[in-house]
Amino acid sequence: MSALFRKMEDRPWLFLAPAVIVYAVFALWPMVDVTIVSFQKWNGLDANRQFVGLANYQYIFLQDPVFWTAFINTVIWTFLSLIFPPAIGLALAIGLNREIAGRSALRAVFYLPVIIAPIAVATMWRWMYDPFFGLFAQTLTEWGLPVPDFLGQKDTALYYVFVAYVWQQVGFSMVLFLAGLQSVDRSLVEAAQIDGAGRWKIFRHVTVPAIMPTITIVLVLSLIHSLKAFDIVYGLTGGGPAQSTQMLALWAFSQSMKAFDFGRGGAVSVVLLVITVAIVIPYLRWSMSREVHE
Amino acid sequence: MSHVDIRDLRKSYGTVNVIHGIDVDIQQGEFVVLVGPSGCGKSTLLRMVAGLEAISSGSISIGGRVVNDVAPKDRDIAMVFQNYALYPQMTVAQNMSFALELAGESKDVIAGKVGRAAEILGLKPLLDRKPSALSGGQRQRVAMGRAIVRDPQVFLFDEPLSNLDAKLRVQMRAEIKGLCARLGTTTIYVTHDQVEAMTMADKIVVLNGGKVEQVGAPLELYDHPRNVFVAGFLGSPAMNLWPVEAIAGGLKLPGGSILPLDGRHPLPQPGTKLTLGIRPESLLPVADGPIRAKVALVEPTGAETIVAVTVGSETGTVLLKERFSMPVGTDIGLAPVAGSLHLFDAATGMALPVKAS
């Protein structure tokens, strides 16, 4: 065994090989395959896949009545995801970074939703949103207020689904921000106090620059996560009512797995992939160039 | 007036007392060094003066105004931190002007003050650089510049030279001392390095275990330590401290050597247990010297030679100006320079009174 390790010592690629193989098989190949499928007509069962060129893209961009709804919903969803979960997560992290009673328990409580499977979160919230027996309906009735059909109205359903998503995601941002806040140099805060800075100025001139790398990570991860939002929407509304909560990831799934048109489903997936890469890579490059390295 | 008065100052964290009633008077323009081993409370004391630590009891006044409950920004102090605490995203000029901007000073006033401070500290060519592009010494100067521009009543330094290499430390030591003297600002400086304390201070406050051991001018403390702690803490190499027993006319040393007393102290009662203190530079190798010792190690530094010896079961150090090349294990005789003996009560550690001269 030790002879094997000695042999491997000057062949570093051997150490990387297992990870590279796993990555190639389970991450890279599916991306390549879905791109190939997006240029084909295939129902997922036939032995033959027929090459159709850009026909699938032409269809989803020009004829598919749902694609653009899903696209706009995904844009709205992503935009909201970049604001609410990070902002609430940061506020919670700032609060829970102070010496308060029950701090550890509260941190665990706010993080708990993150470890619950999104489909289970969807089930819980679906029950809470039930217009007759749900928690919200009962509470509103108690207060004598009208009870809306939370998930049944197409103008607002997306936002009610998003609330459940925020509830689940906020703990994730909070934990990352907590780690970031704990790395803020205490003496910088004290120097700012002596310099005459109040809380807001300290936050702006000391805390924010210090947690800039964390902010970048949180925003990038929120972005990636929101673009591929699927299971919570699937579990809560399945894309309805009247496709009003349809998302690109969900639409790709529906096209492939329900309509058995893997070519169109693949084309939607490729569009999503391109959008993700096109946004994330320039943002990462920009934010990394801005980070101040001590 | 910018004198600082510290009266019966105490600090406790829960039931743990870390500062046990400290009294220090700091006159206007004085350079006071708080020195002591790690955990003695010197940084806590400085941070209490800065307002970064709450006071459990007692009072601190700056310029005659009690500042116990005054926010750090309103105490009219400036502090230089051990790690400099420069804002990494700001340039040197922005770092230096930040406090003035917060105070609402006009752009012209800020530019003038920053320019003058940069001139004094030789920072003019670096004003547009970020801290990450500066060397340790330059960062140190920026931290001082940030303190100077505010023209405070008191400068506070918290071990500002610890992160610098030995050569730069000596250089910055002289610069800080010179600068504070030129500006005439009252300064409180914390260090664990007794050489820094000796070379920079007008007045040293030696702290140990949250209490003041002795306050005084550097050489006064060096020549007349009040107790064994101060005697052993100040001086490098440290003072030799040996357990001895008083006998008629002299002292019985470890290993049985008899050392006649030099007449500086009244004769103690025979049989009294004492601690004898002799500075390493006050011991000379003399063939028939009364202190019988054995060479344990010879460390030539070039300018001096440090000779580690054993005296009976005790260890000791001799600091010689001349070269010394005895082999390890050689028996030698040592004689103290006249008037250089320090005697301490073995039980209390306090210095025995010296005869009035």
XYZ file of C-alpha atoms in Angstrom:
651
model
C 0.000 0.000 0.000
C 2.760 2.408 0.981
C 4.597 1.516 -2.253
C 1.448 2.478 -4.164
C 1.287 5.848 -2.404
C 4.964 6.444 -3.148
C 4.317 5.769 -6.826
C 1.372 8.166 -6.765
C 3.327 10.933 -5.085
C 4.712 12.439 -8.279
C 1.519 11.788 -10.233
C -0.902 14.279 -8.653
C -3.527 13.677 -11.348
C -4.032 10.194 -9.902
C -5.326 11.769 -6.698
C -7.699 13.973 -8.664
C -8.862 11.176 -10.936
C -11.687 9.732 -8.763
C -13.255 13.170 -8.241
C -12.832 14.065 -11.895
C -14.469 10.811 -12.986
C -17.445 11.294 -10.658
C -17.773 14.922 -11.753
C -17.513 14.009 -15.423
C -20.063 11.202 -15.245
C -22.617 12.886 -13.006
C -22.212 16.580 -13.851
C -20.466 17.169 -17.136
C -21.918 14.335 -19.193
C -25.565 15.132 -18.308
C -24.934 18.720 -19.438
C -23.472 17.543 -22.708
C -26.227 14.957 -23.131
C -29.044 17.423 -22.483
C -27.496 19.775 -25.020
C -27.396 16.964 -27.591
C -30.978 15.942 -26.786
C -32.106 19.572 -27.234
C -31.261 19.224 -30.937
C -33.208 15.983 -31.261
C -36.744 14.719 -31.224
C -37.020 11.944 -28.680
C -39.781 10.596 -26.452
C -37.384 9.034 -23.992
C -38.164 5.478 -25.021
C -37.421 5.090 -28.726
C -34.082 3.683 -29.723
C -33.830 6.301 -32.440
C -33.295 9.935 -31.747
C -34.076 12.128 -34.694
C -31.849 15.194 -35.256
C -34.080 18.245 -35.709
C -31.564 21.088 -35.591
C -32.925 24.220 -33.866
C -36.561 23.125 -34.170
C -36.971 22.626 -30.401
C -35.564 26.093 -29.673
C -37.713 27.611 -32.380
C -40.737 25.979 -30.801
C -40.093 27.043 -27.228
C -39.183 30.623 -28.177
C -41.867 31.228 -30.797
C -44.740 28.840 -30.282
C -44.736 27.491 -26.750
C -47.390 29.507 -24.859
C -45.985 28.588 -21.457
C -42.233 29.080 -21.946
C -42.325 32.871 -21.676
C -44.626 32.747 -18.644
C -42.148 30.370 -16.992
C -39.285 32.605 -18.073
C -40.847 35.763 -16.589
C -41.815 33.912 -13.403
C -38.252 32.652 -13.071
C -36.915 36.198 -13.526
C -39.311 37.565 -10.887
C -38.508 34.661 -8.558
C -34.766 35.148 -8.992
C -35.006 38.896 -8.487
C -36.965 38.419 -5.243
C -34.569 35.658 -4.157
C -31.646 38.017 -4.410
C -33.363 40.488 -2.091
C -35.469 38.789 0.550
C -33.647 35.646 1.759
C -30.224 37.400 1.881
C -31.615 40.547 3.538
C -33.626 38.642 6.138
C -30.716 36.207 6.639
C -28.346 39.120 7.242
C -30.748 40.768 9.690
C -31.119 37.488 11.608
C -27.351 36.930 11.571
C -26.702 40.417 12.959
C -29.269 39.834 15.697
C -27.969 36.374 16.554
C -24.353 37.510 16.499
C -25.031 39.529 19.660
C -24.875 38.183 23.181
C -28.533 37.321 23.716
C -30.169 34.629 25.773
C -31.026 31.463 23.834
C -28.792 32.444 20.938
C -27.722 28.908 20.028
C -31.269 27.558 20.201
C -32.548 30.389 17.981
C -29.775 29.761 15.458
C -30.822 26.105 15.291
C -34.495 27.029 14.948
C -33.880 29.400 12.046
C -31.605 26.902 10.329
C -33.969 23.961 10.767
C -36.066 24.567 7.588
C -32.901 24.275 5.477
C -32.447 20.635 6.382
C -36.063 19.716 5.622
C -36.624 18.329 2.112
C -38.265 21.030 -0.066
C -41.060 18.658 -0.986
C -41.815 18.229 2.733
C -41.748 22.016 3.146
C -44.193 22.232 0.260
C -46.523 19.760 1.976
C -46.373 21.689 5.261
C -47.073 25.000 3.611
C -49.780 23.564 1.431
C -51.538 22.539 4.596
C -50.952 25.941 6.204
C -52.282 27.649 3.046
C -55.408 25.479 2.962
C -58.257 27.989 2.541
C -60.507 26.109 4.986
C -58.429 24.328 7.592
C -55.024 25.935 7.218
C -53.260 27.916 9.893
C -53.500 31.204 7.989
C -57.165 30.724 7.087
C -58.068 29.940 10.700
C -56.067 32.872 12.016
C -57.602 35.316 9.552
C -61.102 33.965 10.298
C -60.390 34.405 14.007
C -59.525 38.022 13.385
C -62.621 38.471 11.245
C -60.633 39.083 8.063
C -61.410 37.689 4.608
C -59.486 34.548 3.692
C -57.896 34.620 0.245
C -57.410 31.457 -1.792
C -53.662 31.629 -1.287
C -52.559 29.189 -3.961
C -55.657 29.366 -6.111
C -55.441 32.928 -7.462
C -53.179 33.286 -10.436
C -52.122 36.866 -9.722
C -50.781 36.115 -6.266
C -50.024 32.378 -6.101
C -46.405 32.849 -7.155
C -45.772 35.208 -4.229
C -47.370 32.890 -1.680
C -45.166 30.059 -2.985
C -42.196 32.413 -2.709
C -42.985 33.082 0.969
C -42.579 29.352 1.683
C -39.333 29.405 -0.290
C -38.029 32.348 1.797
C -38.967 30.504 4.995
C -36.856 27.584 3.877
C -33.924 29.535 2.438
C -33.389 32.214 5.032
C -31.490 29.950 7.447
C -28.949 29.137 4.782
C -28.063 32.801 4.197
C -28.128 33.392 7.944
C -25.529 30.723 8.674
C -23.166 32.015 5.993
C -23.581 35.603 7.211
C -23.019 34.514 10.819
C -19.719 32.947 9.802
C -18.834 36.135 7.929
C -19.770 38.394 10.839
C -17.643 36.393 13.227
C -14.624 37.047 11.063
C -15.060 40.839 11.294
C -11.961 42.204 12.997
C -13.016 43.392 16.457
C -10.293 46.027 16.593
C -11.594 47.593 13.343
C -14.985 48.024 14.994
C -13.297 49.545 18.037
C -11.148 51.829 15.884
C -14.317 53.029 14.171
C -15.994 53.598 17.554
C -13.074 55.762 18.638
C -13.118 57.541 15.272
C -16.693 58.565 16.070
C -18.690 56.155 13.913
C -22.174 55.192 15.058
C -23.778 51.802 14.412
C -24.800 52.527 10.842
C -21.385 53.926 9.862
C -19.637 50.965 11.485
C -21.917 48.627 9.563
C -21.275 50.451 6.313
C -17.544 51.082 6.629
C -16.362 48.090 8.659
C -18.883 45.241 8.583
C -19.967 45.361 4.944
C -16.429 45.533 3.479
C -15.377 42.709 5.806
C -18.270 40.440 4.812
C -18.104 41.307 1.101
C -16.796 37.812 0.218
C -19.713 36.301 2.168
C -22.199 38.603 0.435
C -20.815 37.441 -2.915
C -21.153 33.786 -1.965
C -24.672 34.233 -0.593
C -25.841 36.112 -3.693
C -24.279 33.643 -6.119
C -25.716 30.657 -4.289
C -29.133 32.338 -3.959
C -29.075 33.085 -7.666
C -28.142 29.556 -8.687
C -30.631 28.086 -6.277
C -33.472 30.342 -7.371
C -32.922 29.745 -11.096
C -33.386 26.050 -10.588
C -36.382 26.414 -8.222
C -38.430 23.323 -8.785
C -39.524 21.059 -5.969
C -41.189 23.612 -3.701
C -43.248 24.933 -6.633
C -43.977 21.415 -7.814
C -45.164 20.411 -4.361
C -47.244 23.520 -3.686
C -48.937 24.285 -7.011
C -47.421 22.066 -9.690
C -47.083 25.232 -11.780
C -50.736 26.260 -11.575
C -53.227 27.775 -11.416
C -53.278 28.306 -15.167
C -49.462 28.048 -15.368
C -49.208 31.180 -13.206
C -46.444 29.649 -11.049
C -44.721 27.819 -13.848
C -40.902 28.023 -13.692
C -38.275 27.132 -16.272
C -36.926 24.165 -14.314
C -40.422 22.863 -13.692
C -41.386 23.395 -17.332
C -38.304 21.495 -18.494
C -39.328 18.653 -16.212
C -42.956 18.728 -17.405
C -41.977 18.732 -21.073
C -39.667 15.764 -20.606
C -41.340 13.645 -17.982
C -45.003 14.413 -18.528
C -45.218 15.315 -22.199
C -42.384 12.908 -23.052
C -40.789 15.449 -25.330
C -37.196 15.265 -24.175
C -36.035 17.486 -27.017
C -38.122 20.471 -25.870
C -37.449 19.738 -22.232
C -33.741 19.643 -23.070
C -33.970 22.948 -24.922
C -35.591 24.627 -21.878
C -32.837 23.152 -19.659
C -30.121 24.470 -21.949
C -31.683 27.953 -21.887
C -31.652 27.792 -18.080
C -28.050 26.615 -18.066
C -26.961 29.415 -20.384
C -28.765 32.052 -18.281
C -27.136 30.733 -15.085
C -23.639 30.668 -16.535
C -24.094 34.041 -18.252
C -25.060 35.717 -14.973
C -22.905 33.877 -12.453
C -19.514 33.930 -14.156
C -19.343 37.695 -14.875
C -20.687 38.425 -11.360
C -18.080 36.197 -9.736
C -15.296 37.822 -11.725
C -16.529 41.315 -10.905
C -17.027 40.690 -7.194
C -13.739 38.862 -6.781
C -11.893 41.768 -8.348
C -13.574 44.089 -5.838
C -12.752 42.073 -2.762
C -10.036 43.647 -0.687
C -7.346 41.221 0.286
C -5.407 42.168 3.397
C -5.071 70.419 30.498
C -4.846 66.788 29.467
C -3.746 64.978 32.572
C -5.255 61.565 33.212
C -6.332 60.501 36.694
C -7.113 56.890 37.412
C -8.648 56.368 40.835
C -9.295 53.013 42.530
C -10.138 51.469 39.180
C -11.580 47.978 39.254
C -12.754 45.578 36.607
C -14.402 42.221 36.962
C -15.912 39.766 34.527
C -18.652 38.064 36.515
C -16.965 36.885 39.681
C -13.449 37.110 38.256
C -11.628 40.283 39.253
C -8.987 41.304 36.743
C -8.149 44.833 37.910
C -7.948 45.269 41.659
C -8.098 48.975 42.475
C -5.504 50.838 40.440
C -4.406 54.436 41.097
C -2.255 56.206 38.517
C -1.618 59.912 37.935
C -0.524 60.876 34.464
C 0.637 64.443 33.995
C 0.079 66.529 30.891
C 2.518 65.624 28.110
C 3.861 62.653 30.028
C 4.762 59.412 28.225
C 3.565 56.636 30.515
C 4.215 52.987 29.767
C 2.053 50.260 31.274
C 4.186 47.154 31.385
C 3.737 43.690 32.764
C 3.514 40.049 31.780
C 0.655 38.601 29.705
C -2.633 38.699 31.579
C -1.542 41.393 34.049
C -4.421 43.670 32.983
C -2.428 46.345 31.145
C -4.455 46.144 27.921
C -7.695 45.991 29.898
C -6.645 49.141 31.754
C -5.856 50.920 28.476
C -9.144 49.800 26.961
C -10.966 51.145 30.007
C -9.293 54.506 29.461
C -10.370 54.304 25.797
C -13.947 53.461 26.770
C -13.866 50.080 25.030
C -14.320 48.236 28.333
C -16.859 49.180 30.974
C -15.549 50.168 34.390
C -16.734 48.048 37.329
C -15.879 50.727 39.890
C -13.530 53.645 40.415
C -13.051 56.545 38.049
C -11.053 57.747 35.085
C -10.786 61.420 34.318
C -9.196 63.029 31.297
C -8.375 66.714 31.514
C -10.294 66.967 34.761
C -13.506 65.486 33.318
C -14.697 62.117 34.624
C -15.234 59.976 31.529
C -16.565 56.745 33.092
C -19.794 56.934 31.108
C -18.539 58.903 28.120
C -18.518 57.122 24.722
C -15.055 56.435 23.241
C -15.570 59.003 20.484
C -16.313 61.719 23.006
C -13.284 61.097 25.232
C -10.950 63.069 22.965
C -8.506 60.211 22.685
C -6.888 58.406 19.772
C -5.741 54.832 19.855
C -3.167 52.866 17.902
C -3.967 49.152 17.879
C -1.606 46.202 17.882
C -2.767 45.103 14.418
C -3.092 48.779 13.327
C -6.841 48.313 12.600
C -6.679 50.177 9.300
C -9.827 50.099 7.176
C -8.739 47.782 4.341
C -11.007 49.209 1.658
C -9.880 52.809 2.283
C -6.720 54.484 1.036
C -4.144 55.875 3.463
C -5.645 59.354 3.064
C -9.188 58.055 3.644
C -8.057 56.121 6.701
C -6.535 59.250 8.145
C -9.473 61.502 7.298
C -12.279 59.149 8.382
C -12.583 60.492 11.927
C -12.481 64.092 10.715
C -15.205 63.418 8.154
C -17.371 61.847 10.836
C -16.776 64.907 12.987
C -18.117 67.040 10.123
C -14.894 68.935 9.413
C -14.723 70.836 6.119
C -12.790 69.386 3.184
C -10.132 72.103 3.418
C -9.522 71.494 7.102
C -9.323 67.727 6.517
C -6.900 68.116 3.610
C -4.729 70.437 5.719
C -4.604 68.145 8.743
C -4.027 64.973 6.711
C -1.333 66.743 4.698
C 0.484 67.912 7.837
C 0.315 64.477 9.469
C 1.499 62.810 6.262
C 4.383 65.289 6.127
C 5.408 64.547 9.721
C 5.275 60.781 9.181
C 6.721 60.690 5.670
C 3.485 59.292 4.247
C 2.989 61.802 1.403
C 3.895 59.381 -1.413
C 1.632 56.691 0.046
C -1.597 58.659 0.477
C -3.399 56.941 -2.410
C -2.375 53.418 -1.493
C -4.529 50.862 0.279
C -3.217 49.272 3.505
C -2.661 45.945 1.724
C -0.009 47.634 -0.413
C 1.984 48.870 2.603
C 4.752 47.298 4.671
C 4.333 46.694 8.393
C 6.240 49.853 9.292
C 4.223 51.954 6.859
C 0.949 50.615 8.243
C 2.188 51.491 11.698
C 2.829 55.056 10.538
C -0.634 55.300 8.991
C -2.145 54.142 12.275
C -0.193 56.899 14.012
C -1.229 59.371 11.342
C -4.851 58.506 11.981
C -4.263 59.291 15.648
C -2.365 62.526 15.018
C -4.914 64.151 12.688
C -7.474 64.157 15.449
C -5.187 66.203 17.695
C -6.479 64.359 20.769
C -5.802 65.074 24.413
C -4.385 61.583 24.925
C -2.715 59.023 22.671
C -3.266 55.382 23.570
C -0.945 52.743 22.156
C -1.770 49.047 22.589
C 1.423 47.047 21.927
C 1.881 48.820 18.598
C 5.283 47.322 17.792
C 4.594 43.644 18.464
C 3.940 42.827 14.811
C 7.179 44.357 13.530
C 10.538 42.703 13.089
C 13.300 43.448 15.618
C 15.123 46.070 13.545
C 12.001 47.983 12.585
C 10.824 47.831 16.176
C 13.921 49.691 17.366
C 13.445 52.291 14.635
C 9.724 52.793 15.297
C 10.376 52.953 19.024
C 12.530 56.016 18.499
C 10.040 57.511 16.040
C 7.058 57.152 18.358
C 8.968 58.556 21.299
C 10.269 61.475 19.212
C 6.850 62.193 17.750
C 5.056 62.200 21.083
C 7.723 64.481 22.561
C 7.392 66.869 19.603
C 3.593 66.976 19.784
C 3.625 67.198 23.584
C 0.556 64.977 23.792
C -0.075 62.881 26.882
C 0.567 59.257 25.965
C -0.320 55.924 27.523
C 1.575 53.066 25.962
C 1.050 49.381 26.694
C 3.766 46.814 26.135
C 4.975 43.529 27.550
C 8.493 44.348 26.373
C 10.444 45.830 29.253
C 13.130 47.199 26.885
C 10.437 49.259 25.133
C 9.215 50.399 28.526
C 12.691 51.405 29.714
C 13.651 53.229 26.533
C 10.425 55.095 25.827
C 8.831 55.999 29.137
C 8.941 59.126 31.224
C 7.151 57.024 33.781
C 6.638 53.270 33.976
C 3.704 51.585 35.655
C 4.580 47.949 36.364
C 1.452 45.806 36.581
C 1.096 42.261 37.792
C -2.065 40.286 38.427
C -4.261 43.365 38.024
C -2.338 45.397 40.609
C 0.265 48.137 40.359
C 3.604 46.816 41.586
C 5.534 50.077 41.242
C 5.316 53.429 39.481
C 8.306 55.593 38.658
C 10.937 56.784 36.209
C 12.620 53.934 34.287
C 16.019 54.159 36.024
C 14.432 54.688 39.421
C 12.595 51.388 38.980
C 15.704 49.710 37.621
C 17.913 50.880 40.456
C 15.405 50.704 43.273
C 12.854 47.980 42.587
C 10.225 47.858 45.307
C 9.891 44.109 45.236
C 11.150 40.891 43.710
C 8.626 41.057 40.848
C 9.767 44.472 39.610
C 13.408 43.491 40.148
C 13.000 40.368 38.056
C 10.761 41.912 35.396
C 12.810 44.979 34.458
C 16.210 44.391 32.909
C 17.459 42.062 30.206
C 19.023 39.676 31.035
C 16.917 39.573 34.187
C 18.325 40.246 37.648
C 19.807 37.215 39.418
C 17.568 36.346 42.347
C 18.944 33.791 44.752
C 17.565 32.514 48.052
C 20.067 33.367 50.783
C 20.313 33.281 54.553
C 21.646 36.126 56.678
C 24.645 35.248 58.866
C 26.775 37.536 60.992
C 28.229 40.194 58.655
C 27.144 38.587 55.455
C 24.938 36.230 53.453
C 25.125 32.497 52.924
C 24.531 31.781 49.235
C 23.313 28.609 47.542
C 26.265 26.231 47.369
C 27.655 27.595 50.635
C 29.547 30.702 49.409
C 29.664 33.521 51.955
C 29.088 37.015 50.572
C 29.989 39.928 52.880
C 27.369 42.706 52.861
C 28.420 45.962 51.268
C 27.119 48.217 54.013
C 24.238 49.519 51.869
C 21.688 47.686 53.943
C 21.368 47.505 57.715
C 22.589 44.084 58.902
C 19.681 41.668 58.980
C 19.145 39.302 61.907
C 21.277 36.180 61.433
C 19.083 33.310 60.267
C 16.721 35.562 58.312
C 15.705 34.089 54.944
C 16.179 36.622 52.185
C 16.261 36.907 48.408
C 19.459 38.399 47.062
C 19.241 40.346 43.818
C 22.289 41.199 41.684
C 22.040 42.549 38.151
C 24.024 40.468 35.600
C 26.141 43.487 34.673
C 27.031 44.005 38.368
C 28.865 40.682 38.598
C 32.513 40.479 37.634
C 34.656 37.375 37.268
C 37.383 37.616 39.918
C 39.629 34.641 40.611
C 39.083 34.740 44.380
C 35.584 36.286 44.194
C 33.300 35.388 47.103
C 30.575 33.870 44.921
C 31.684 30.442 43.738
C 30.055 29.559 40.433
C 30.359 27.129 37.542
C 30.187 28.154 33.896
C 27.095 26.562 32.252
C 26.938 28.336 28.901
C 28.782 31.169 27.150
C 26.797 33.292 24.669
C 28.894 35.900 22.863
C 26.701 38.572 21.225
C 29.620 40.567 19.854
C 29.286 43.679 21.956
C 28.770 41.666 25.131
C 29.119 38.165 26.461
C 26.304 36.533 28.390
C 27.598 33.835 30.697
C 25.097 31.466 32.255
C 26.369 30.077 35.552
C 25.216 27.830 38.338
C 25.580 28.947 41.928
C 24.936 25.900 44.060
C 21.595 24.582 42.839
C 20.560 27.985 41.440
C 21.160 29.389 37.986
C 22.437 32.879 37.266
C 23.592 35.196 34.508
C 26.694 37.372 34.180
C 26.838 40.094 31.535
C 30.355 41.044 30.521
C 31.537 43.871 28.289
C 34.738 42.006 27.510
C 35.230 38.704 25.685
C 35.067 35.577 27.828
C 36.041 32.094 26.736
C 36.104 29.714 29.691
C 35.006 26.178 28.882
C 31.661 24.966 30.220
C 32.063 23.417 33.673
C 34.935 25.699 34.788
C 34.765 26.878 38.391
C 34.973 30.654 38.611
C 34.740 33.281 41.304
C 32.332 36.218 40.971
C 32.352 39.489 42.871
C 29.514 42.025 42.912
C 30.197 45.665 42.053
C 30.141 47.776 45.234
C 26.667 48.992 46.188
C 24.885 46.720 43.705
C 23.212 44.289 46.088
C 19.442 44.232 46.420
C 17.889 42.442 49.358
C 14.292 41.316 49.556
C 12.315 39.703 52.317
C 11.976 36.052 51.269
C 8.417 35.818 52.612
C 6.873 39.083 51.373
C 9.160 39.727 48.400
C 9.448 43.392 49.448
C 12.808 45.204 49.236
C 14.639 45.742 52.524
C 15.193 49.405 53.307
C 18.534 50.848 52.260
C 20.600 52.896 54.745
C 20.180 56.619 54.250
C 23.344 57.881 52.559
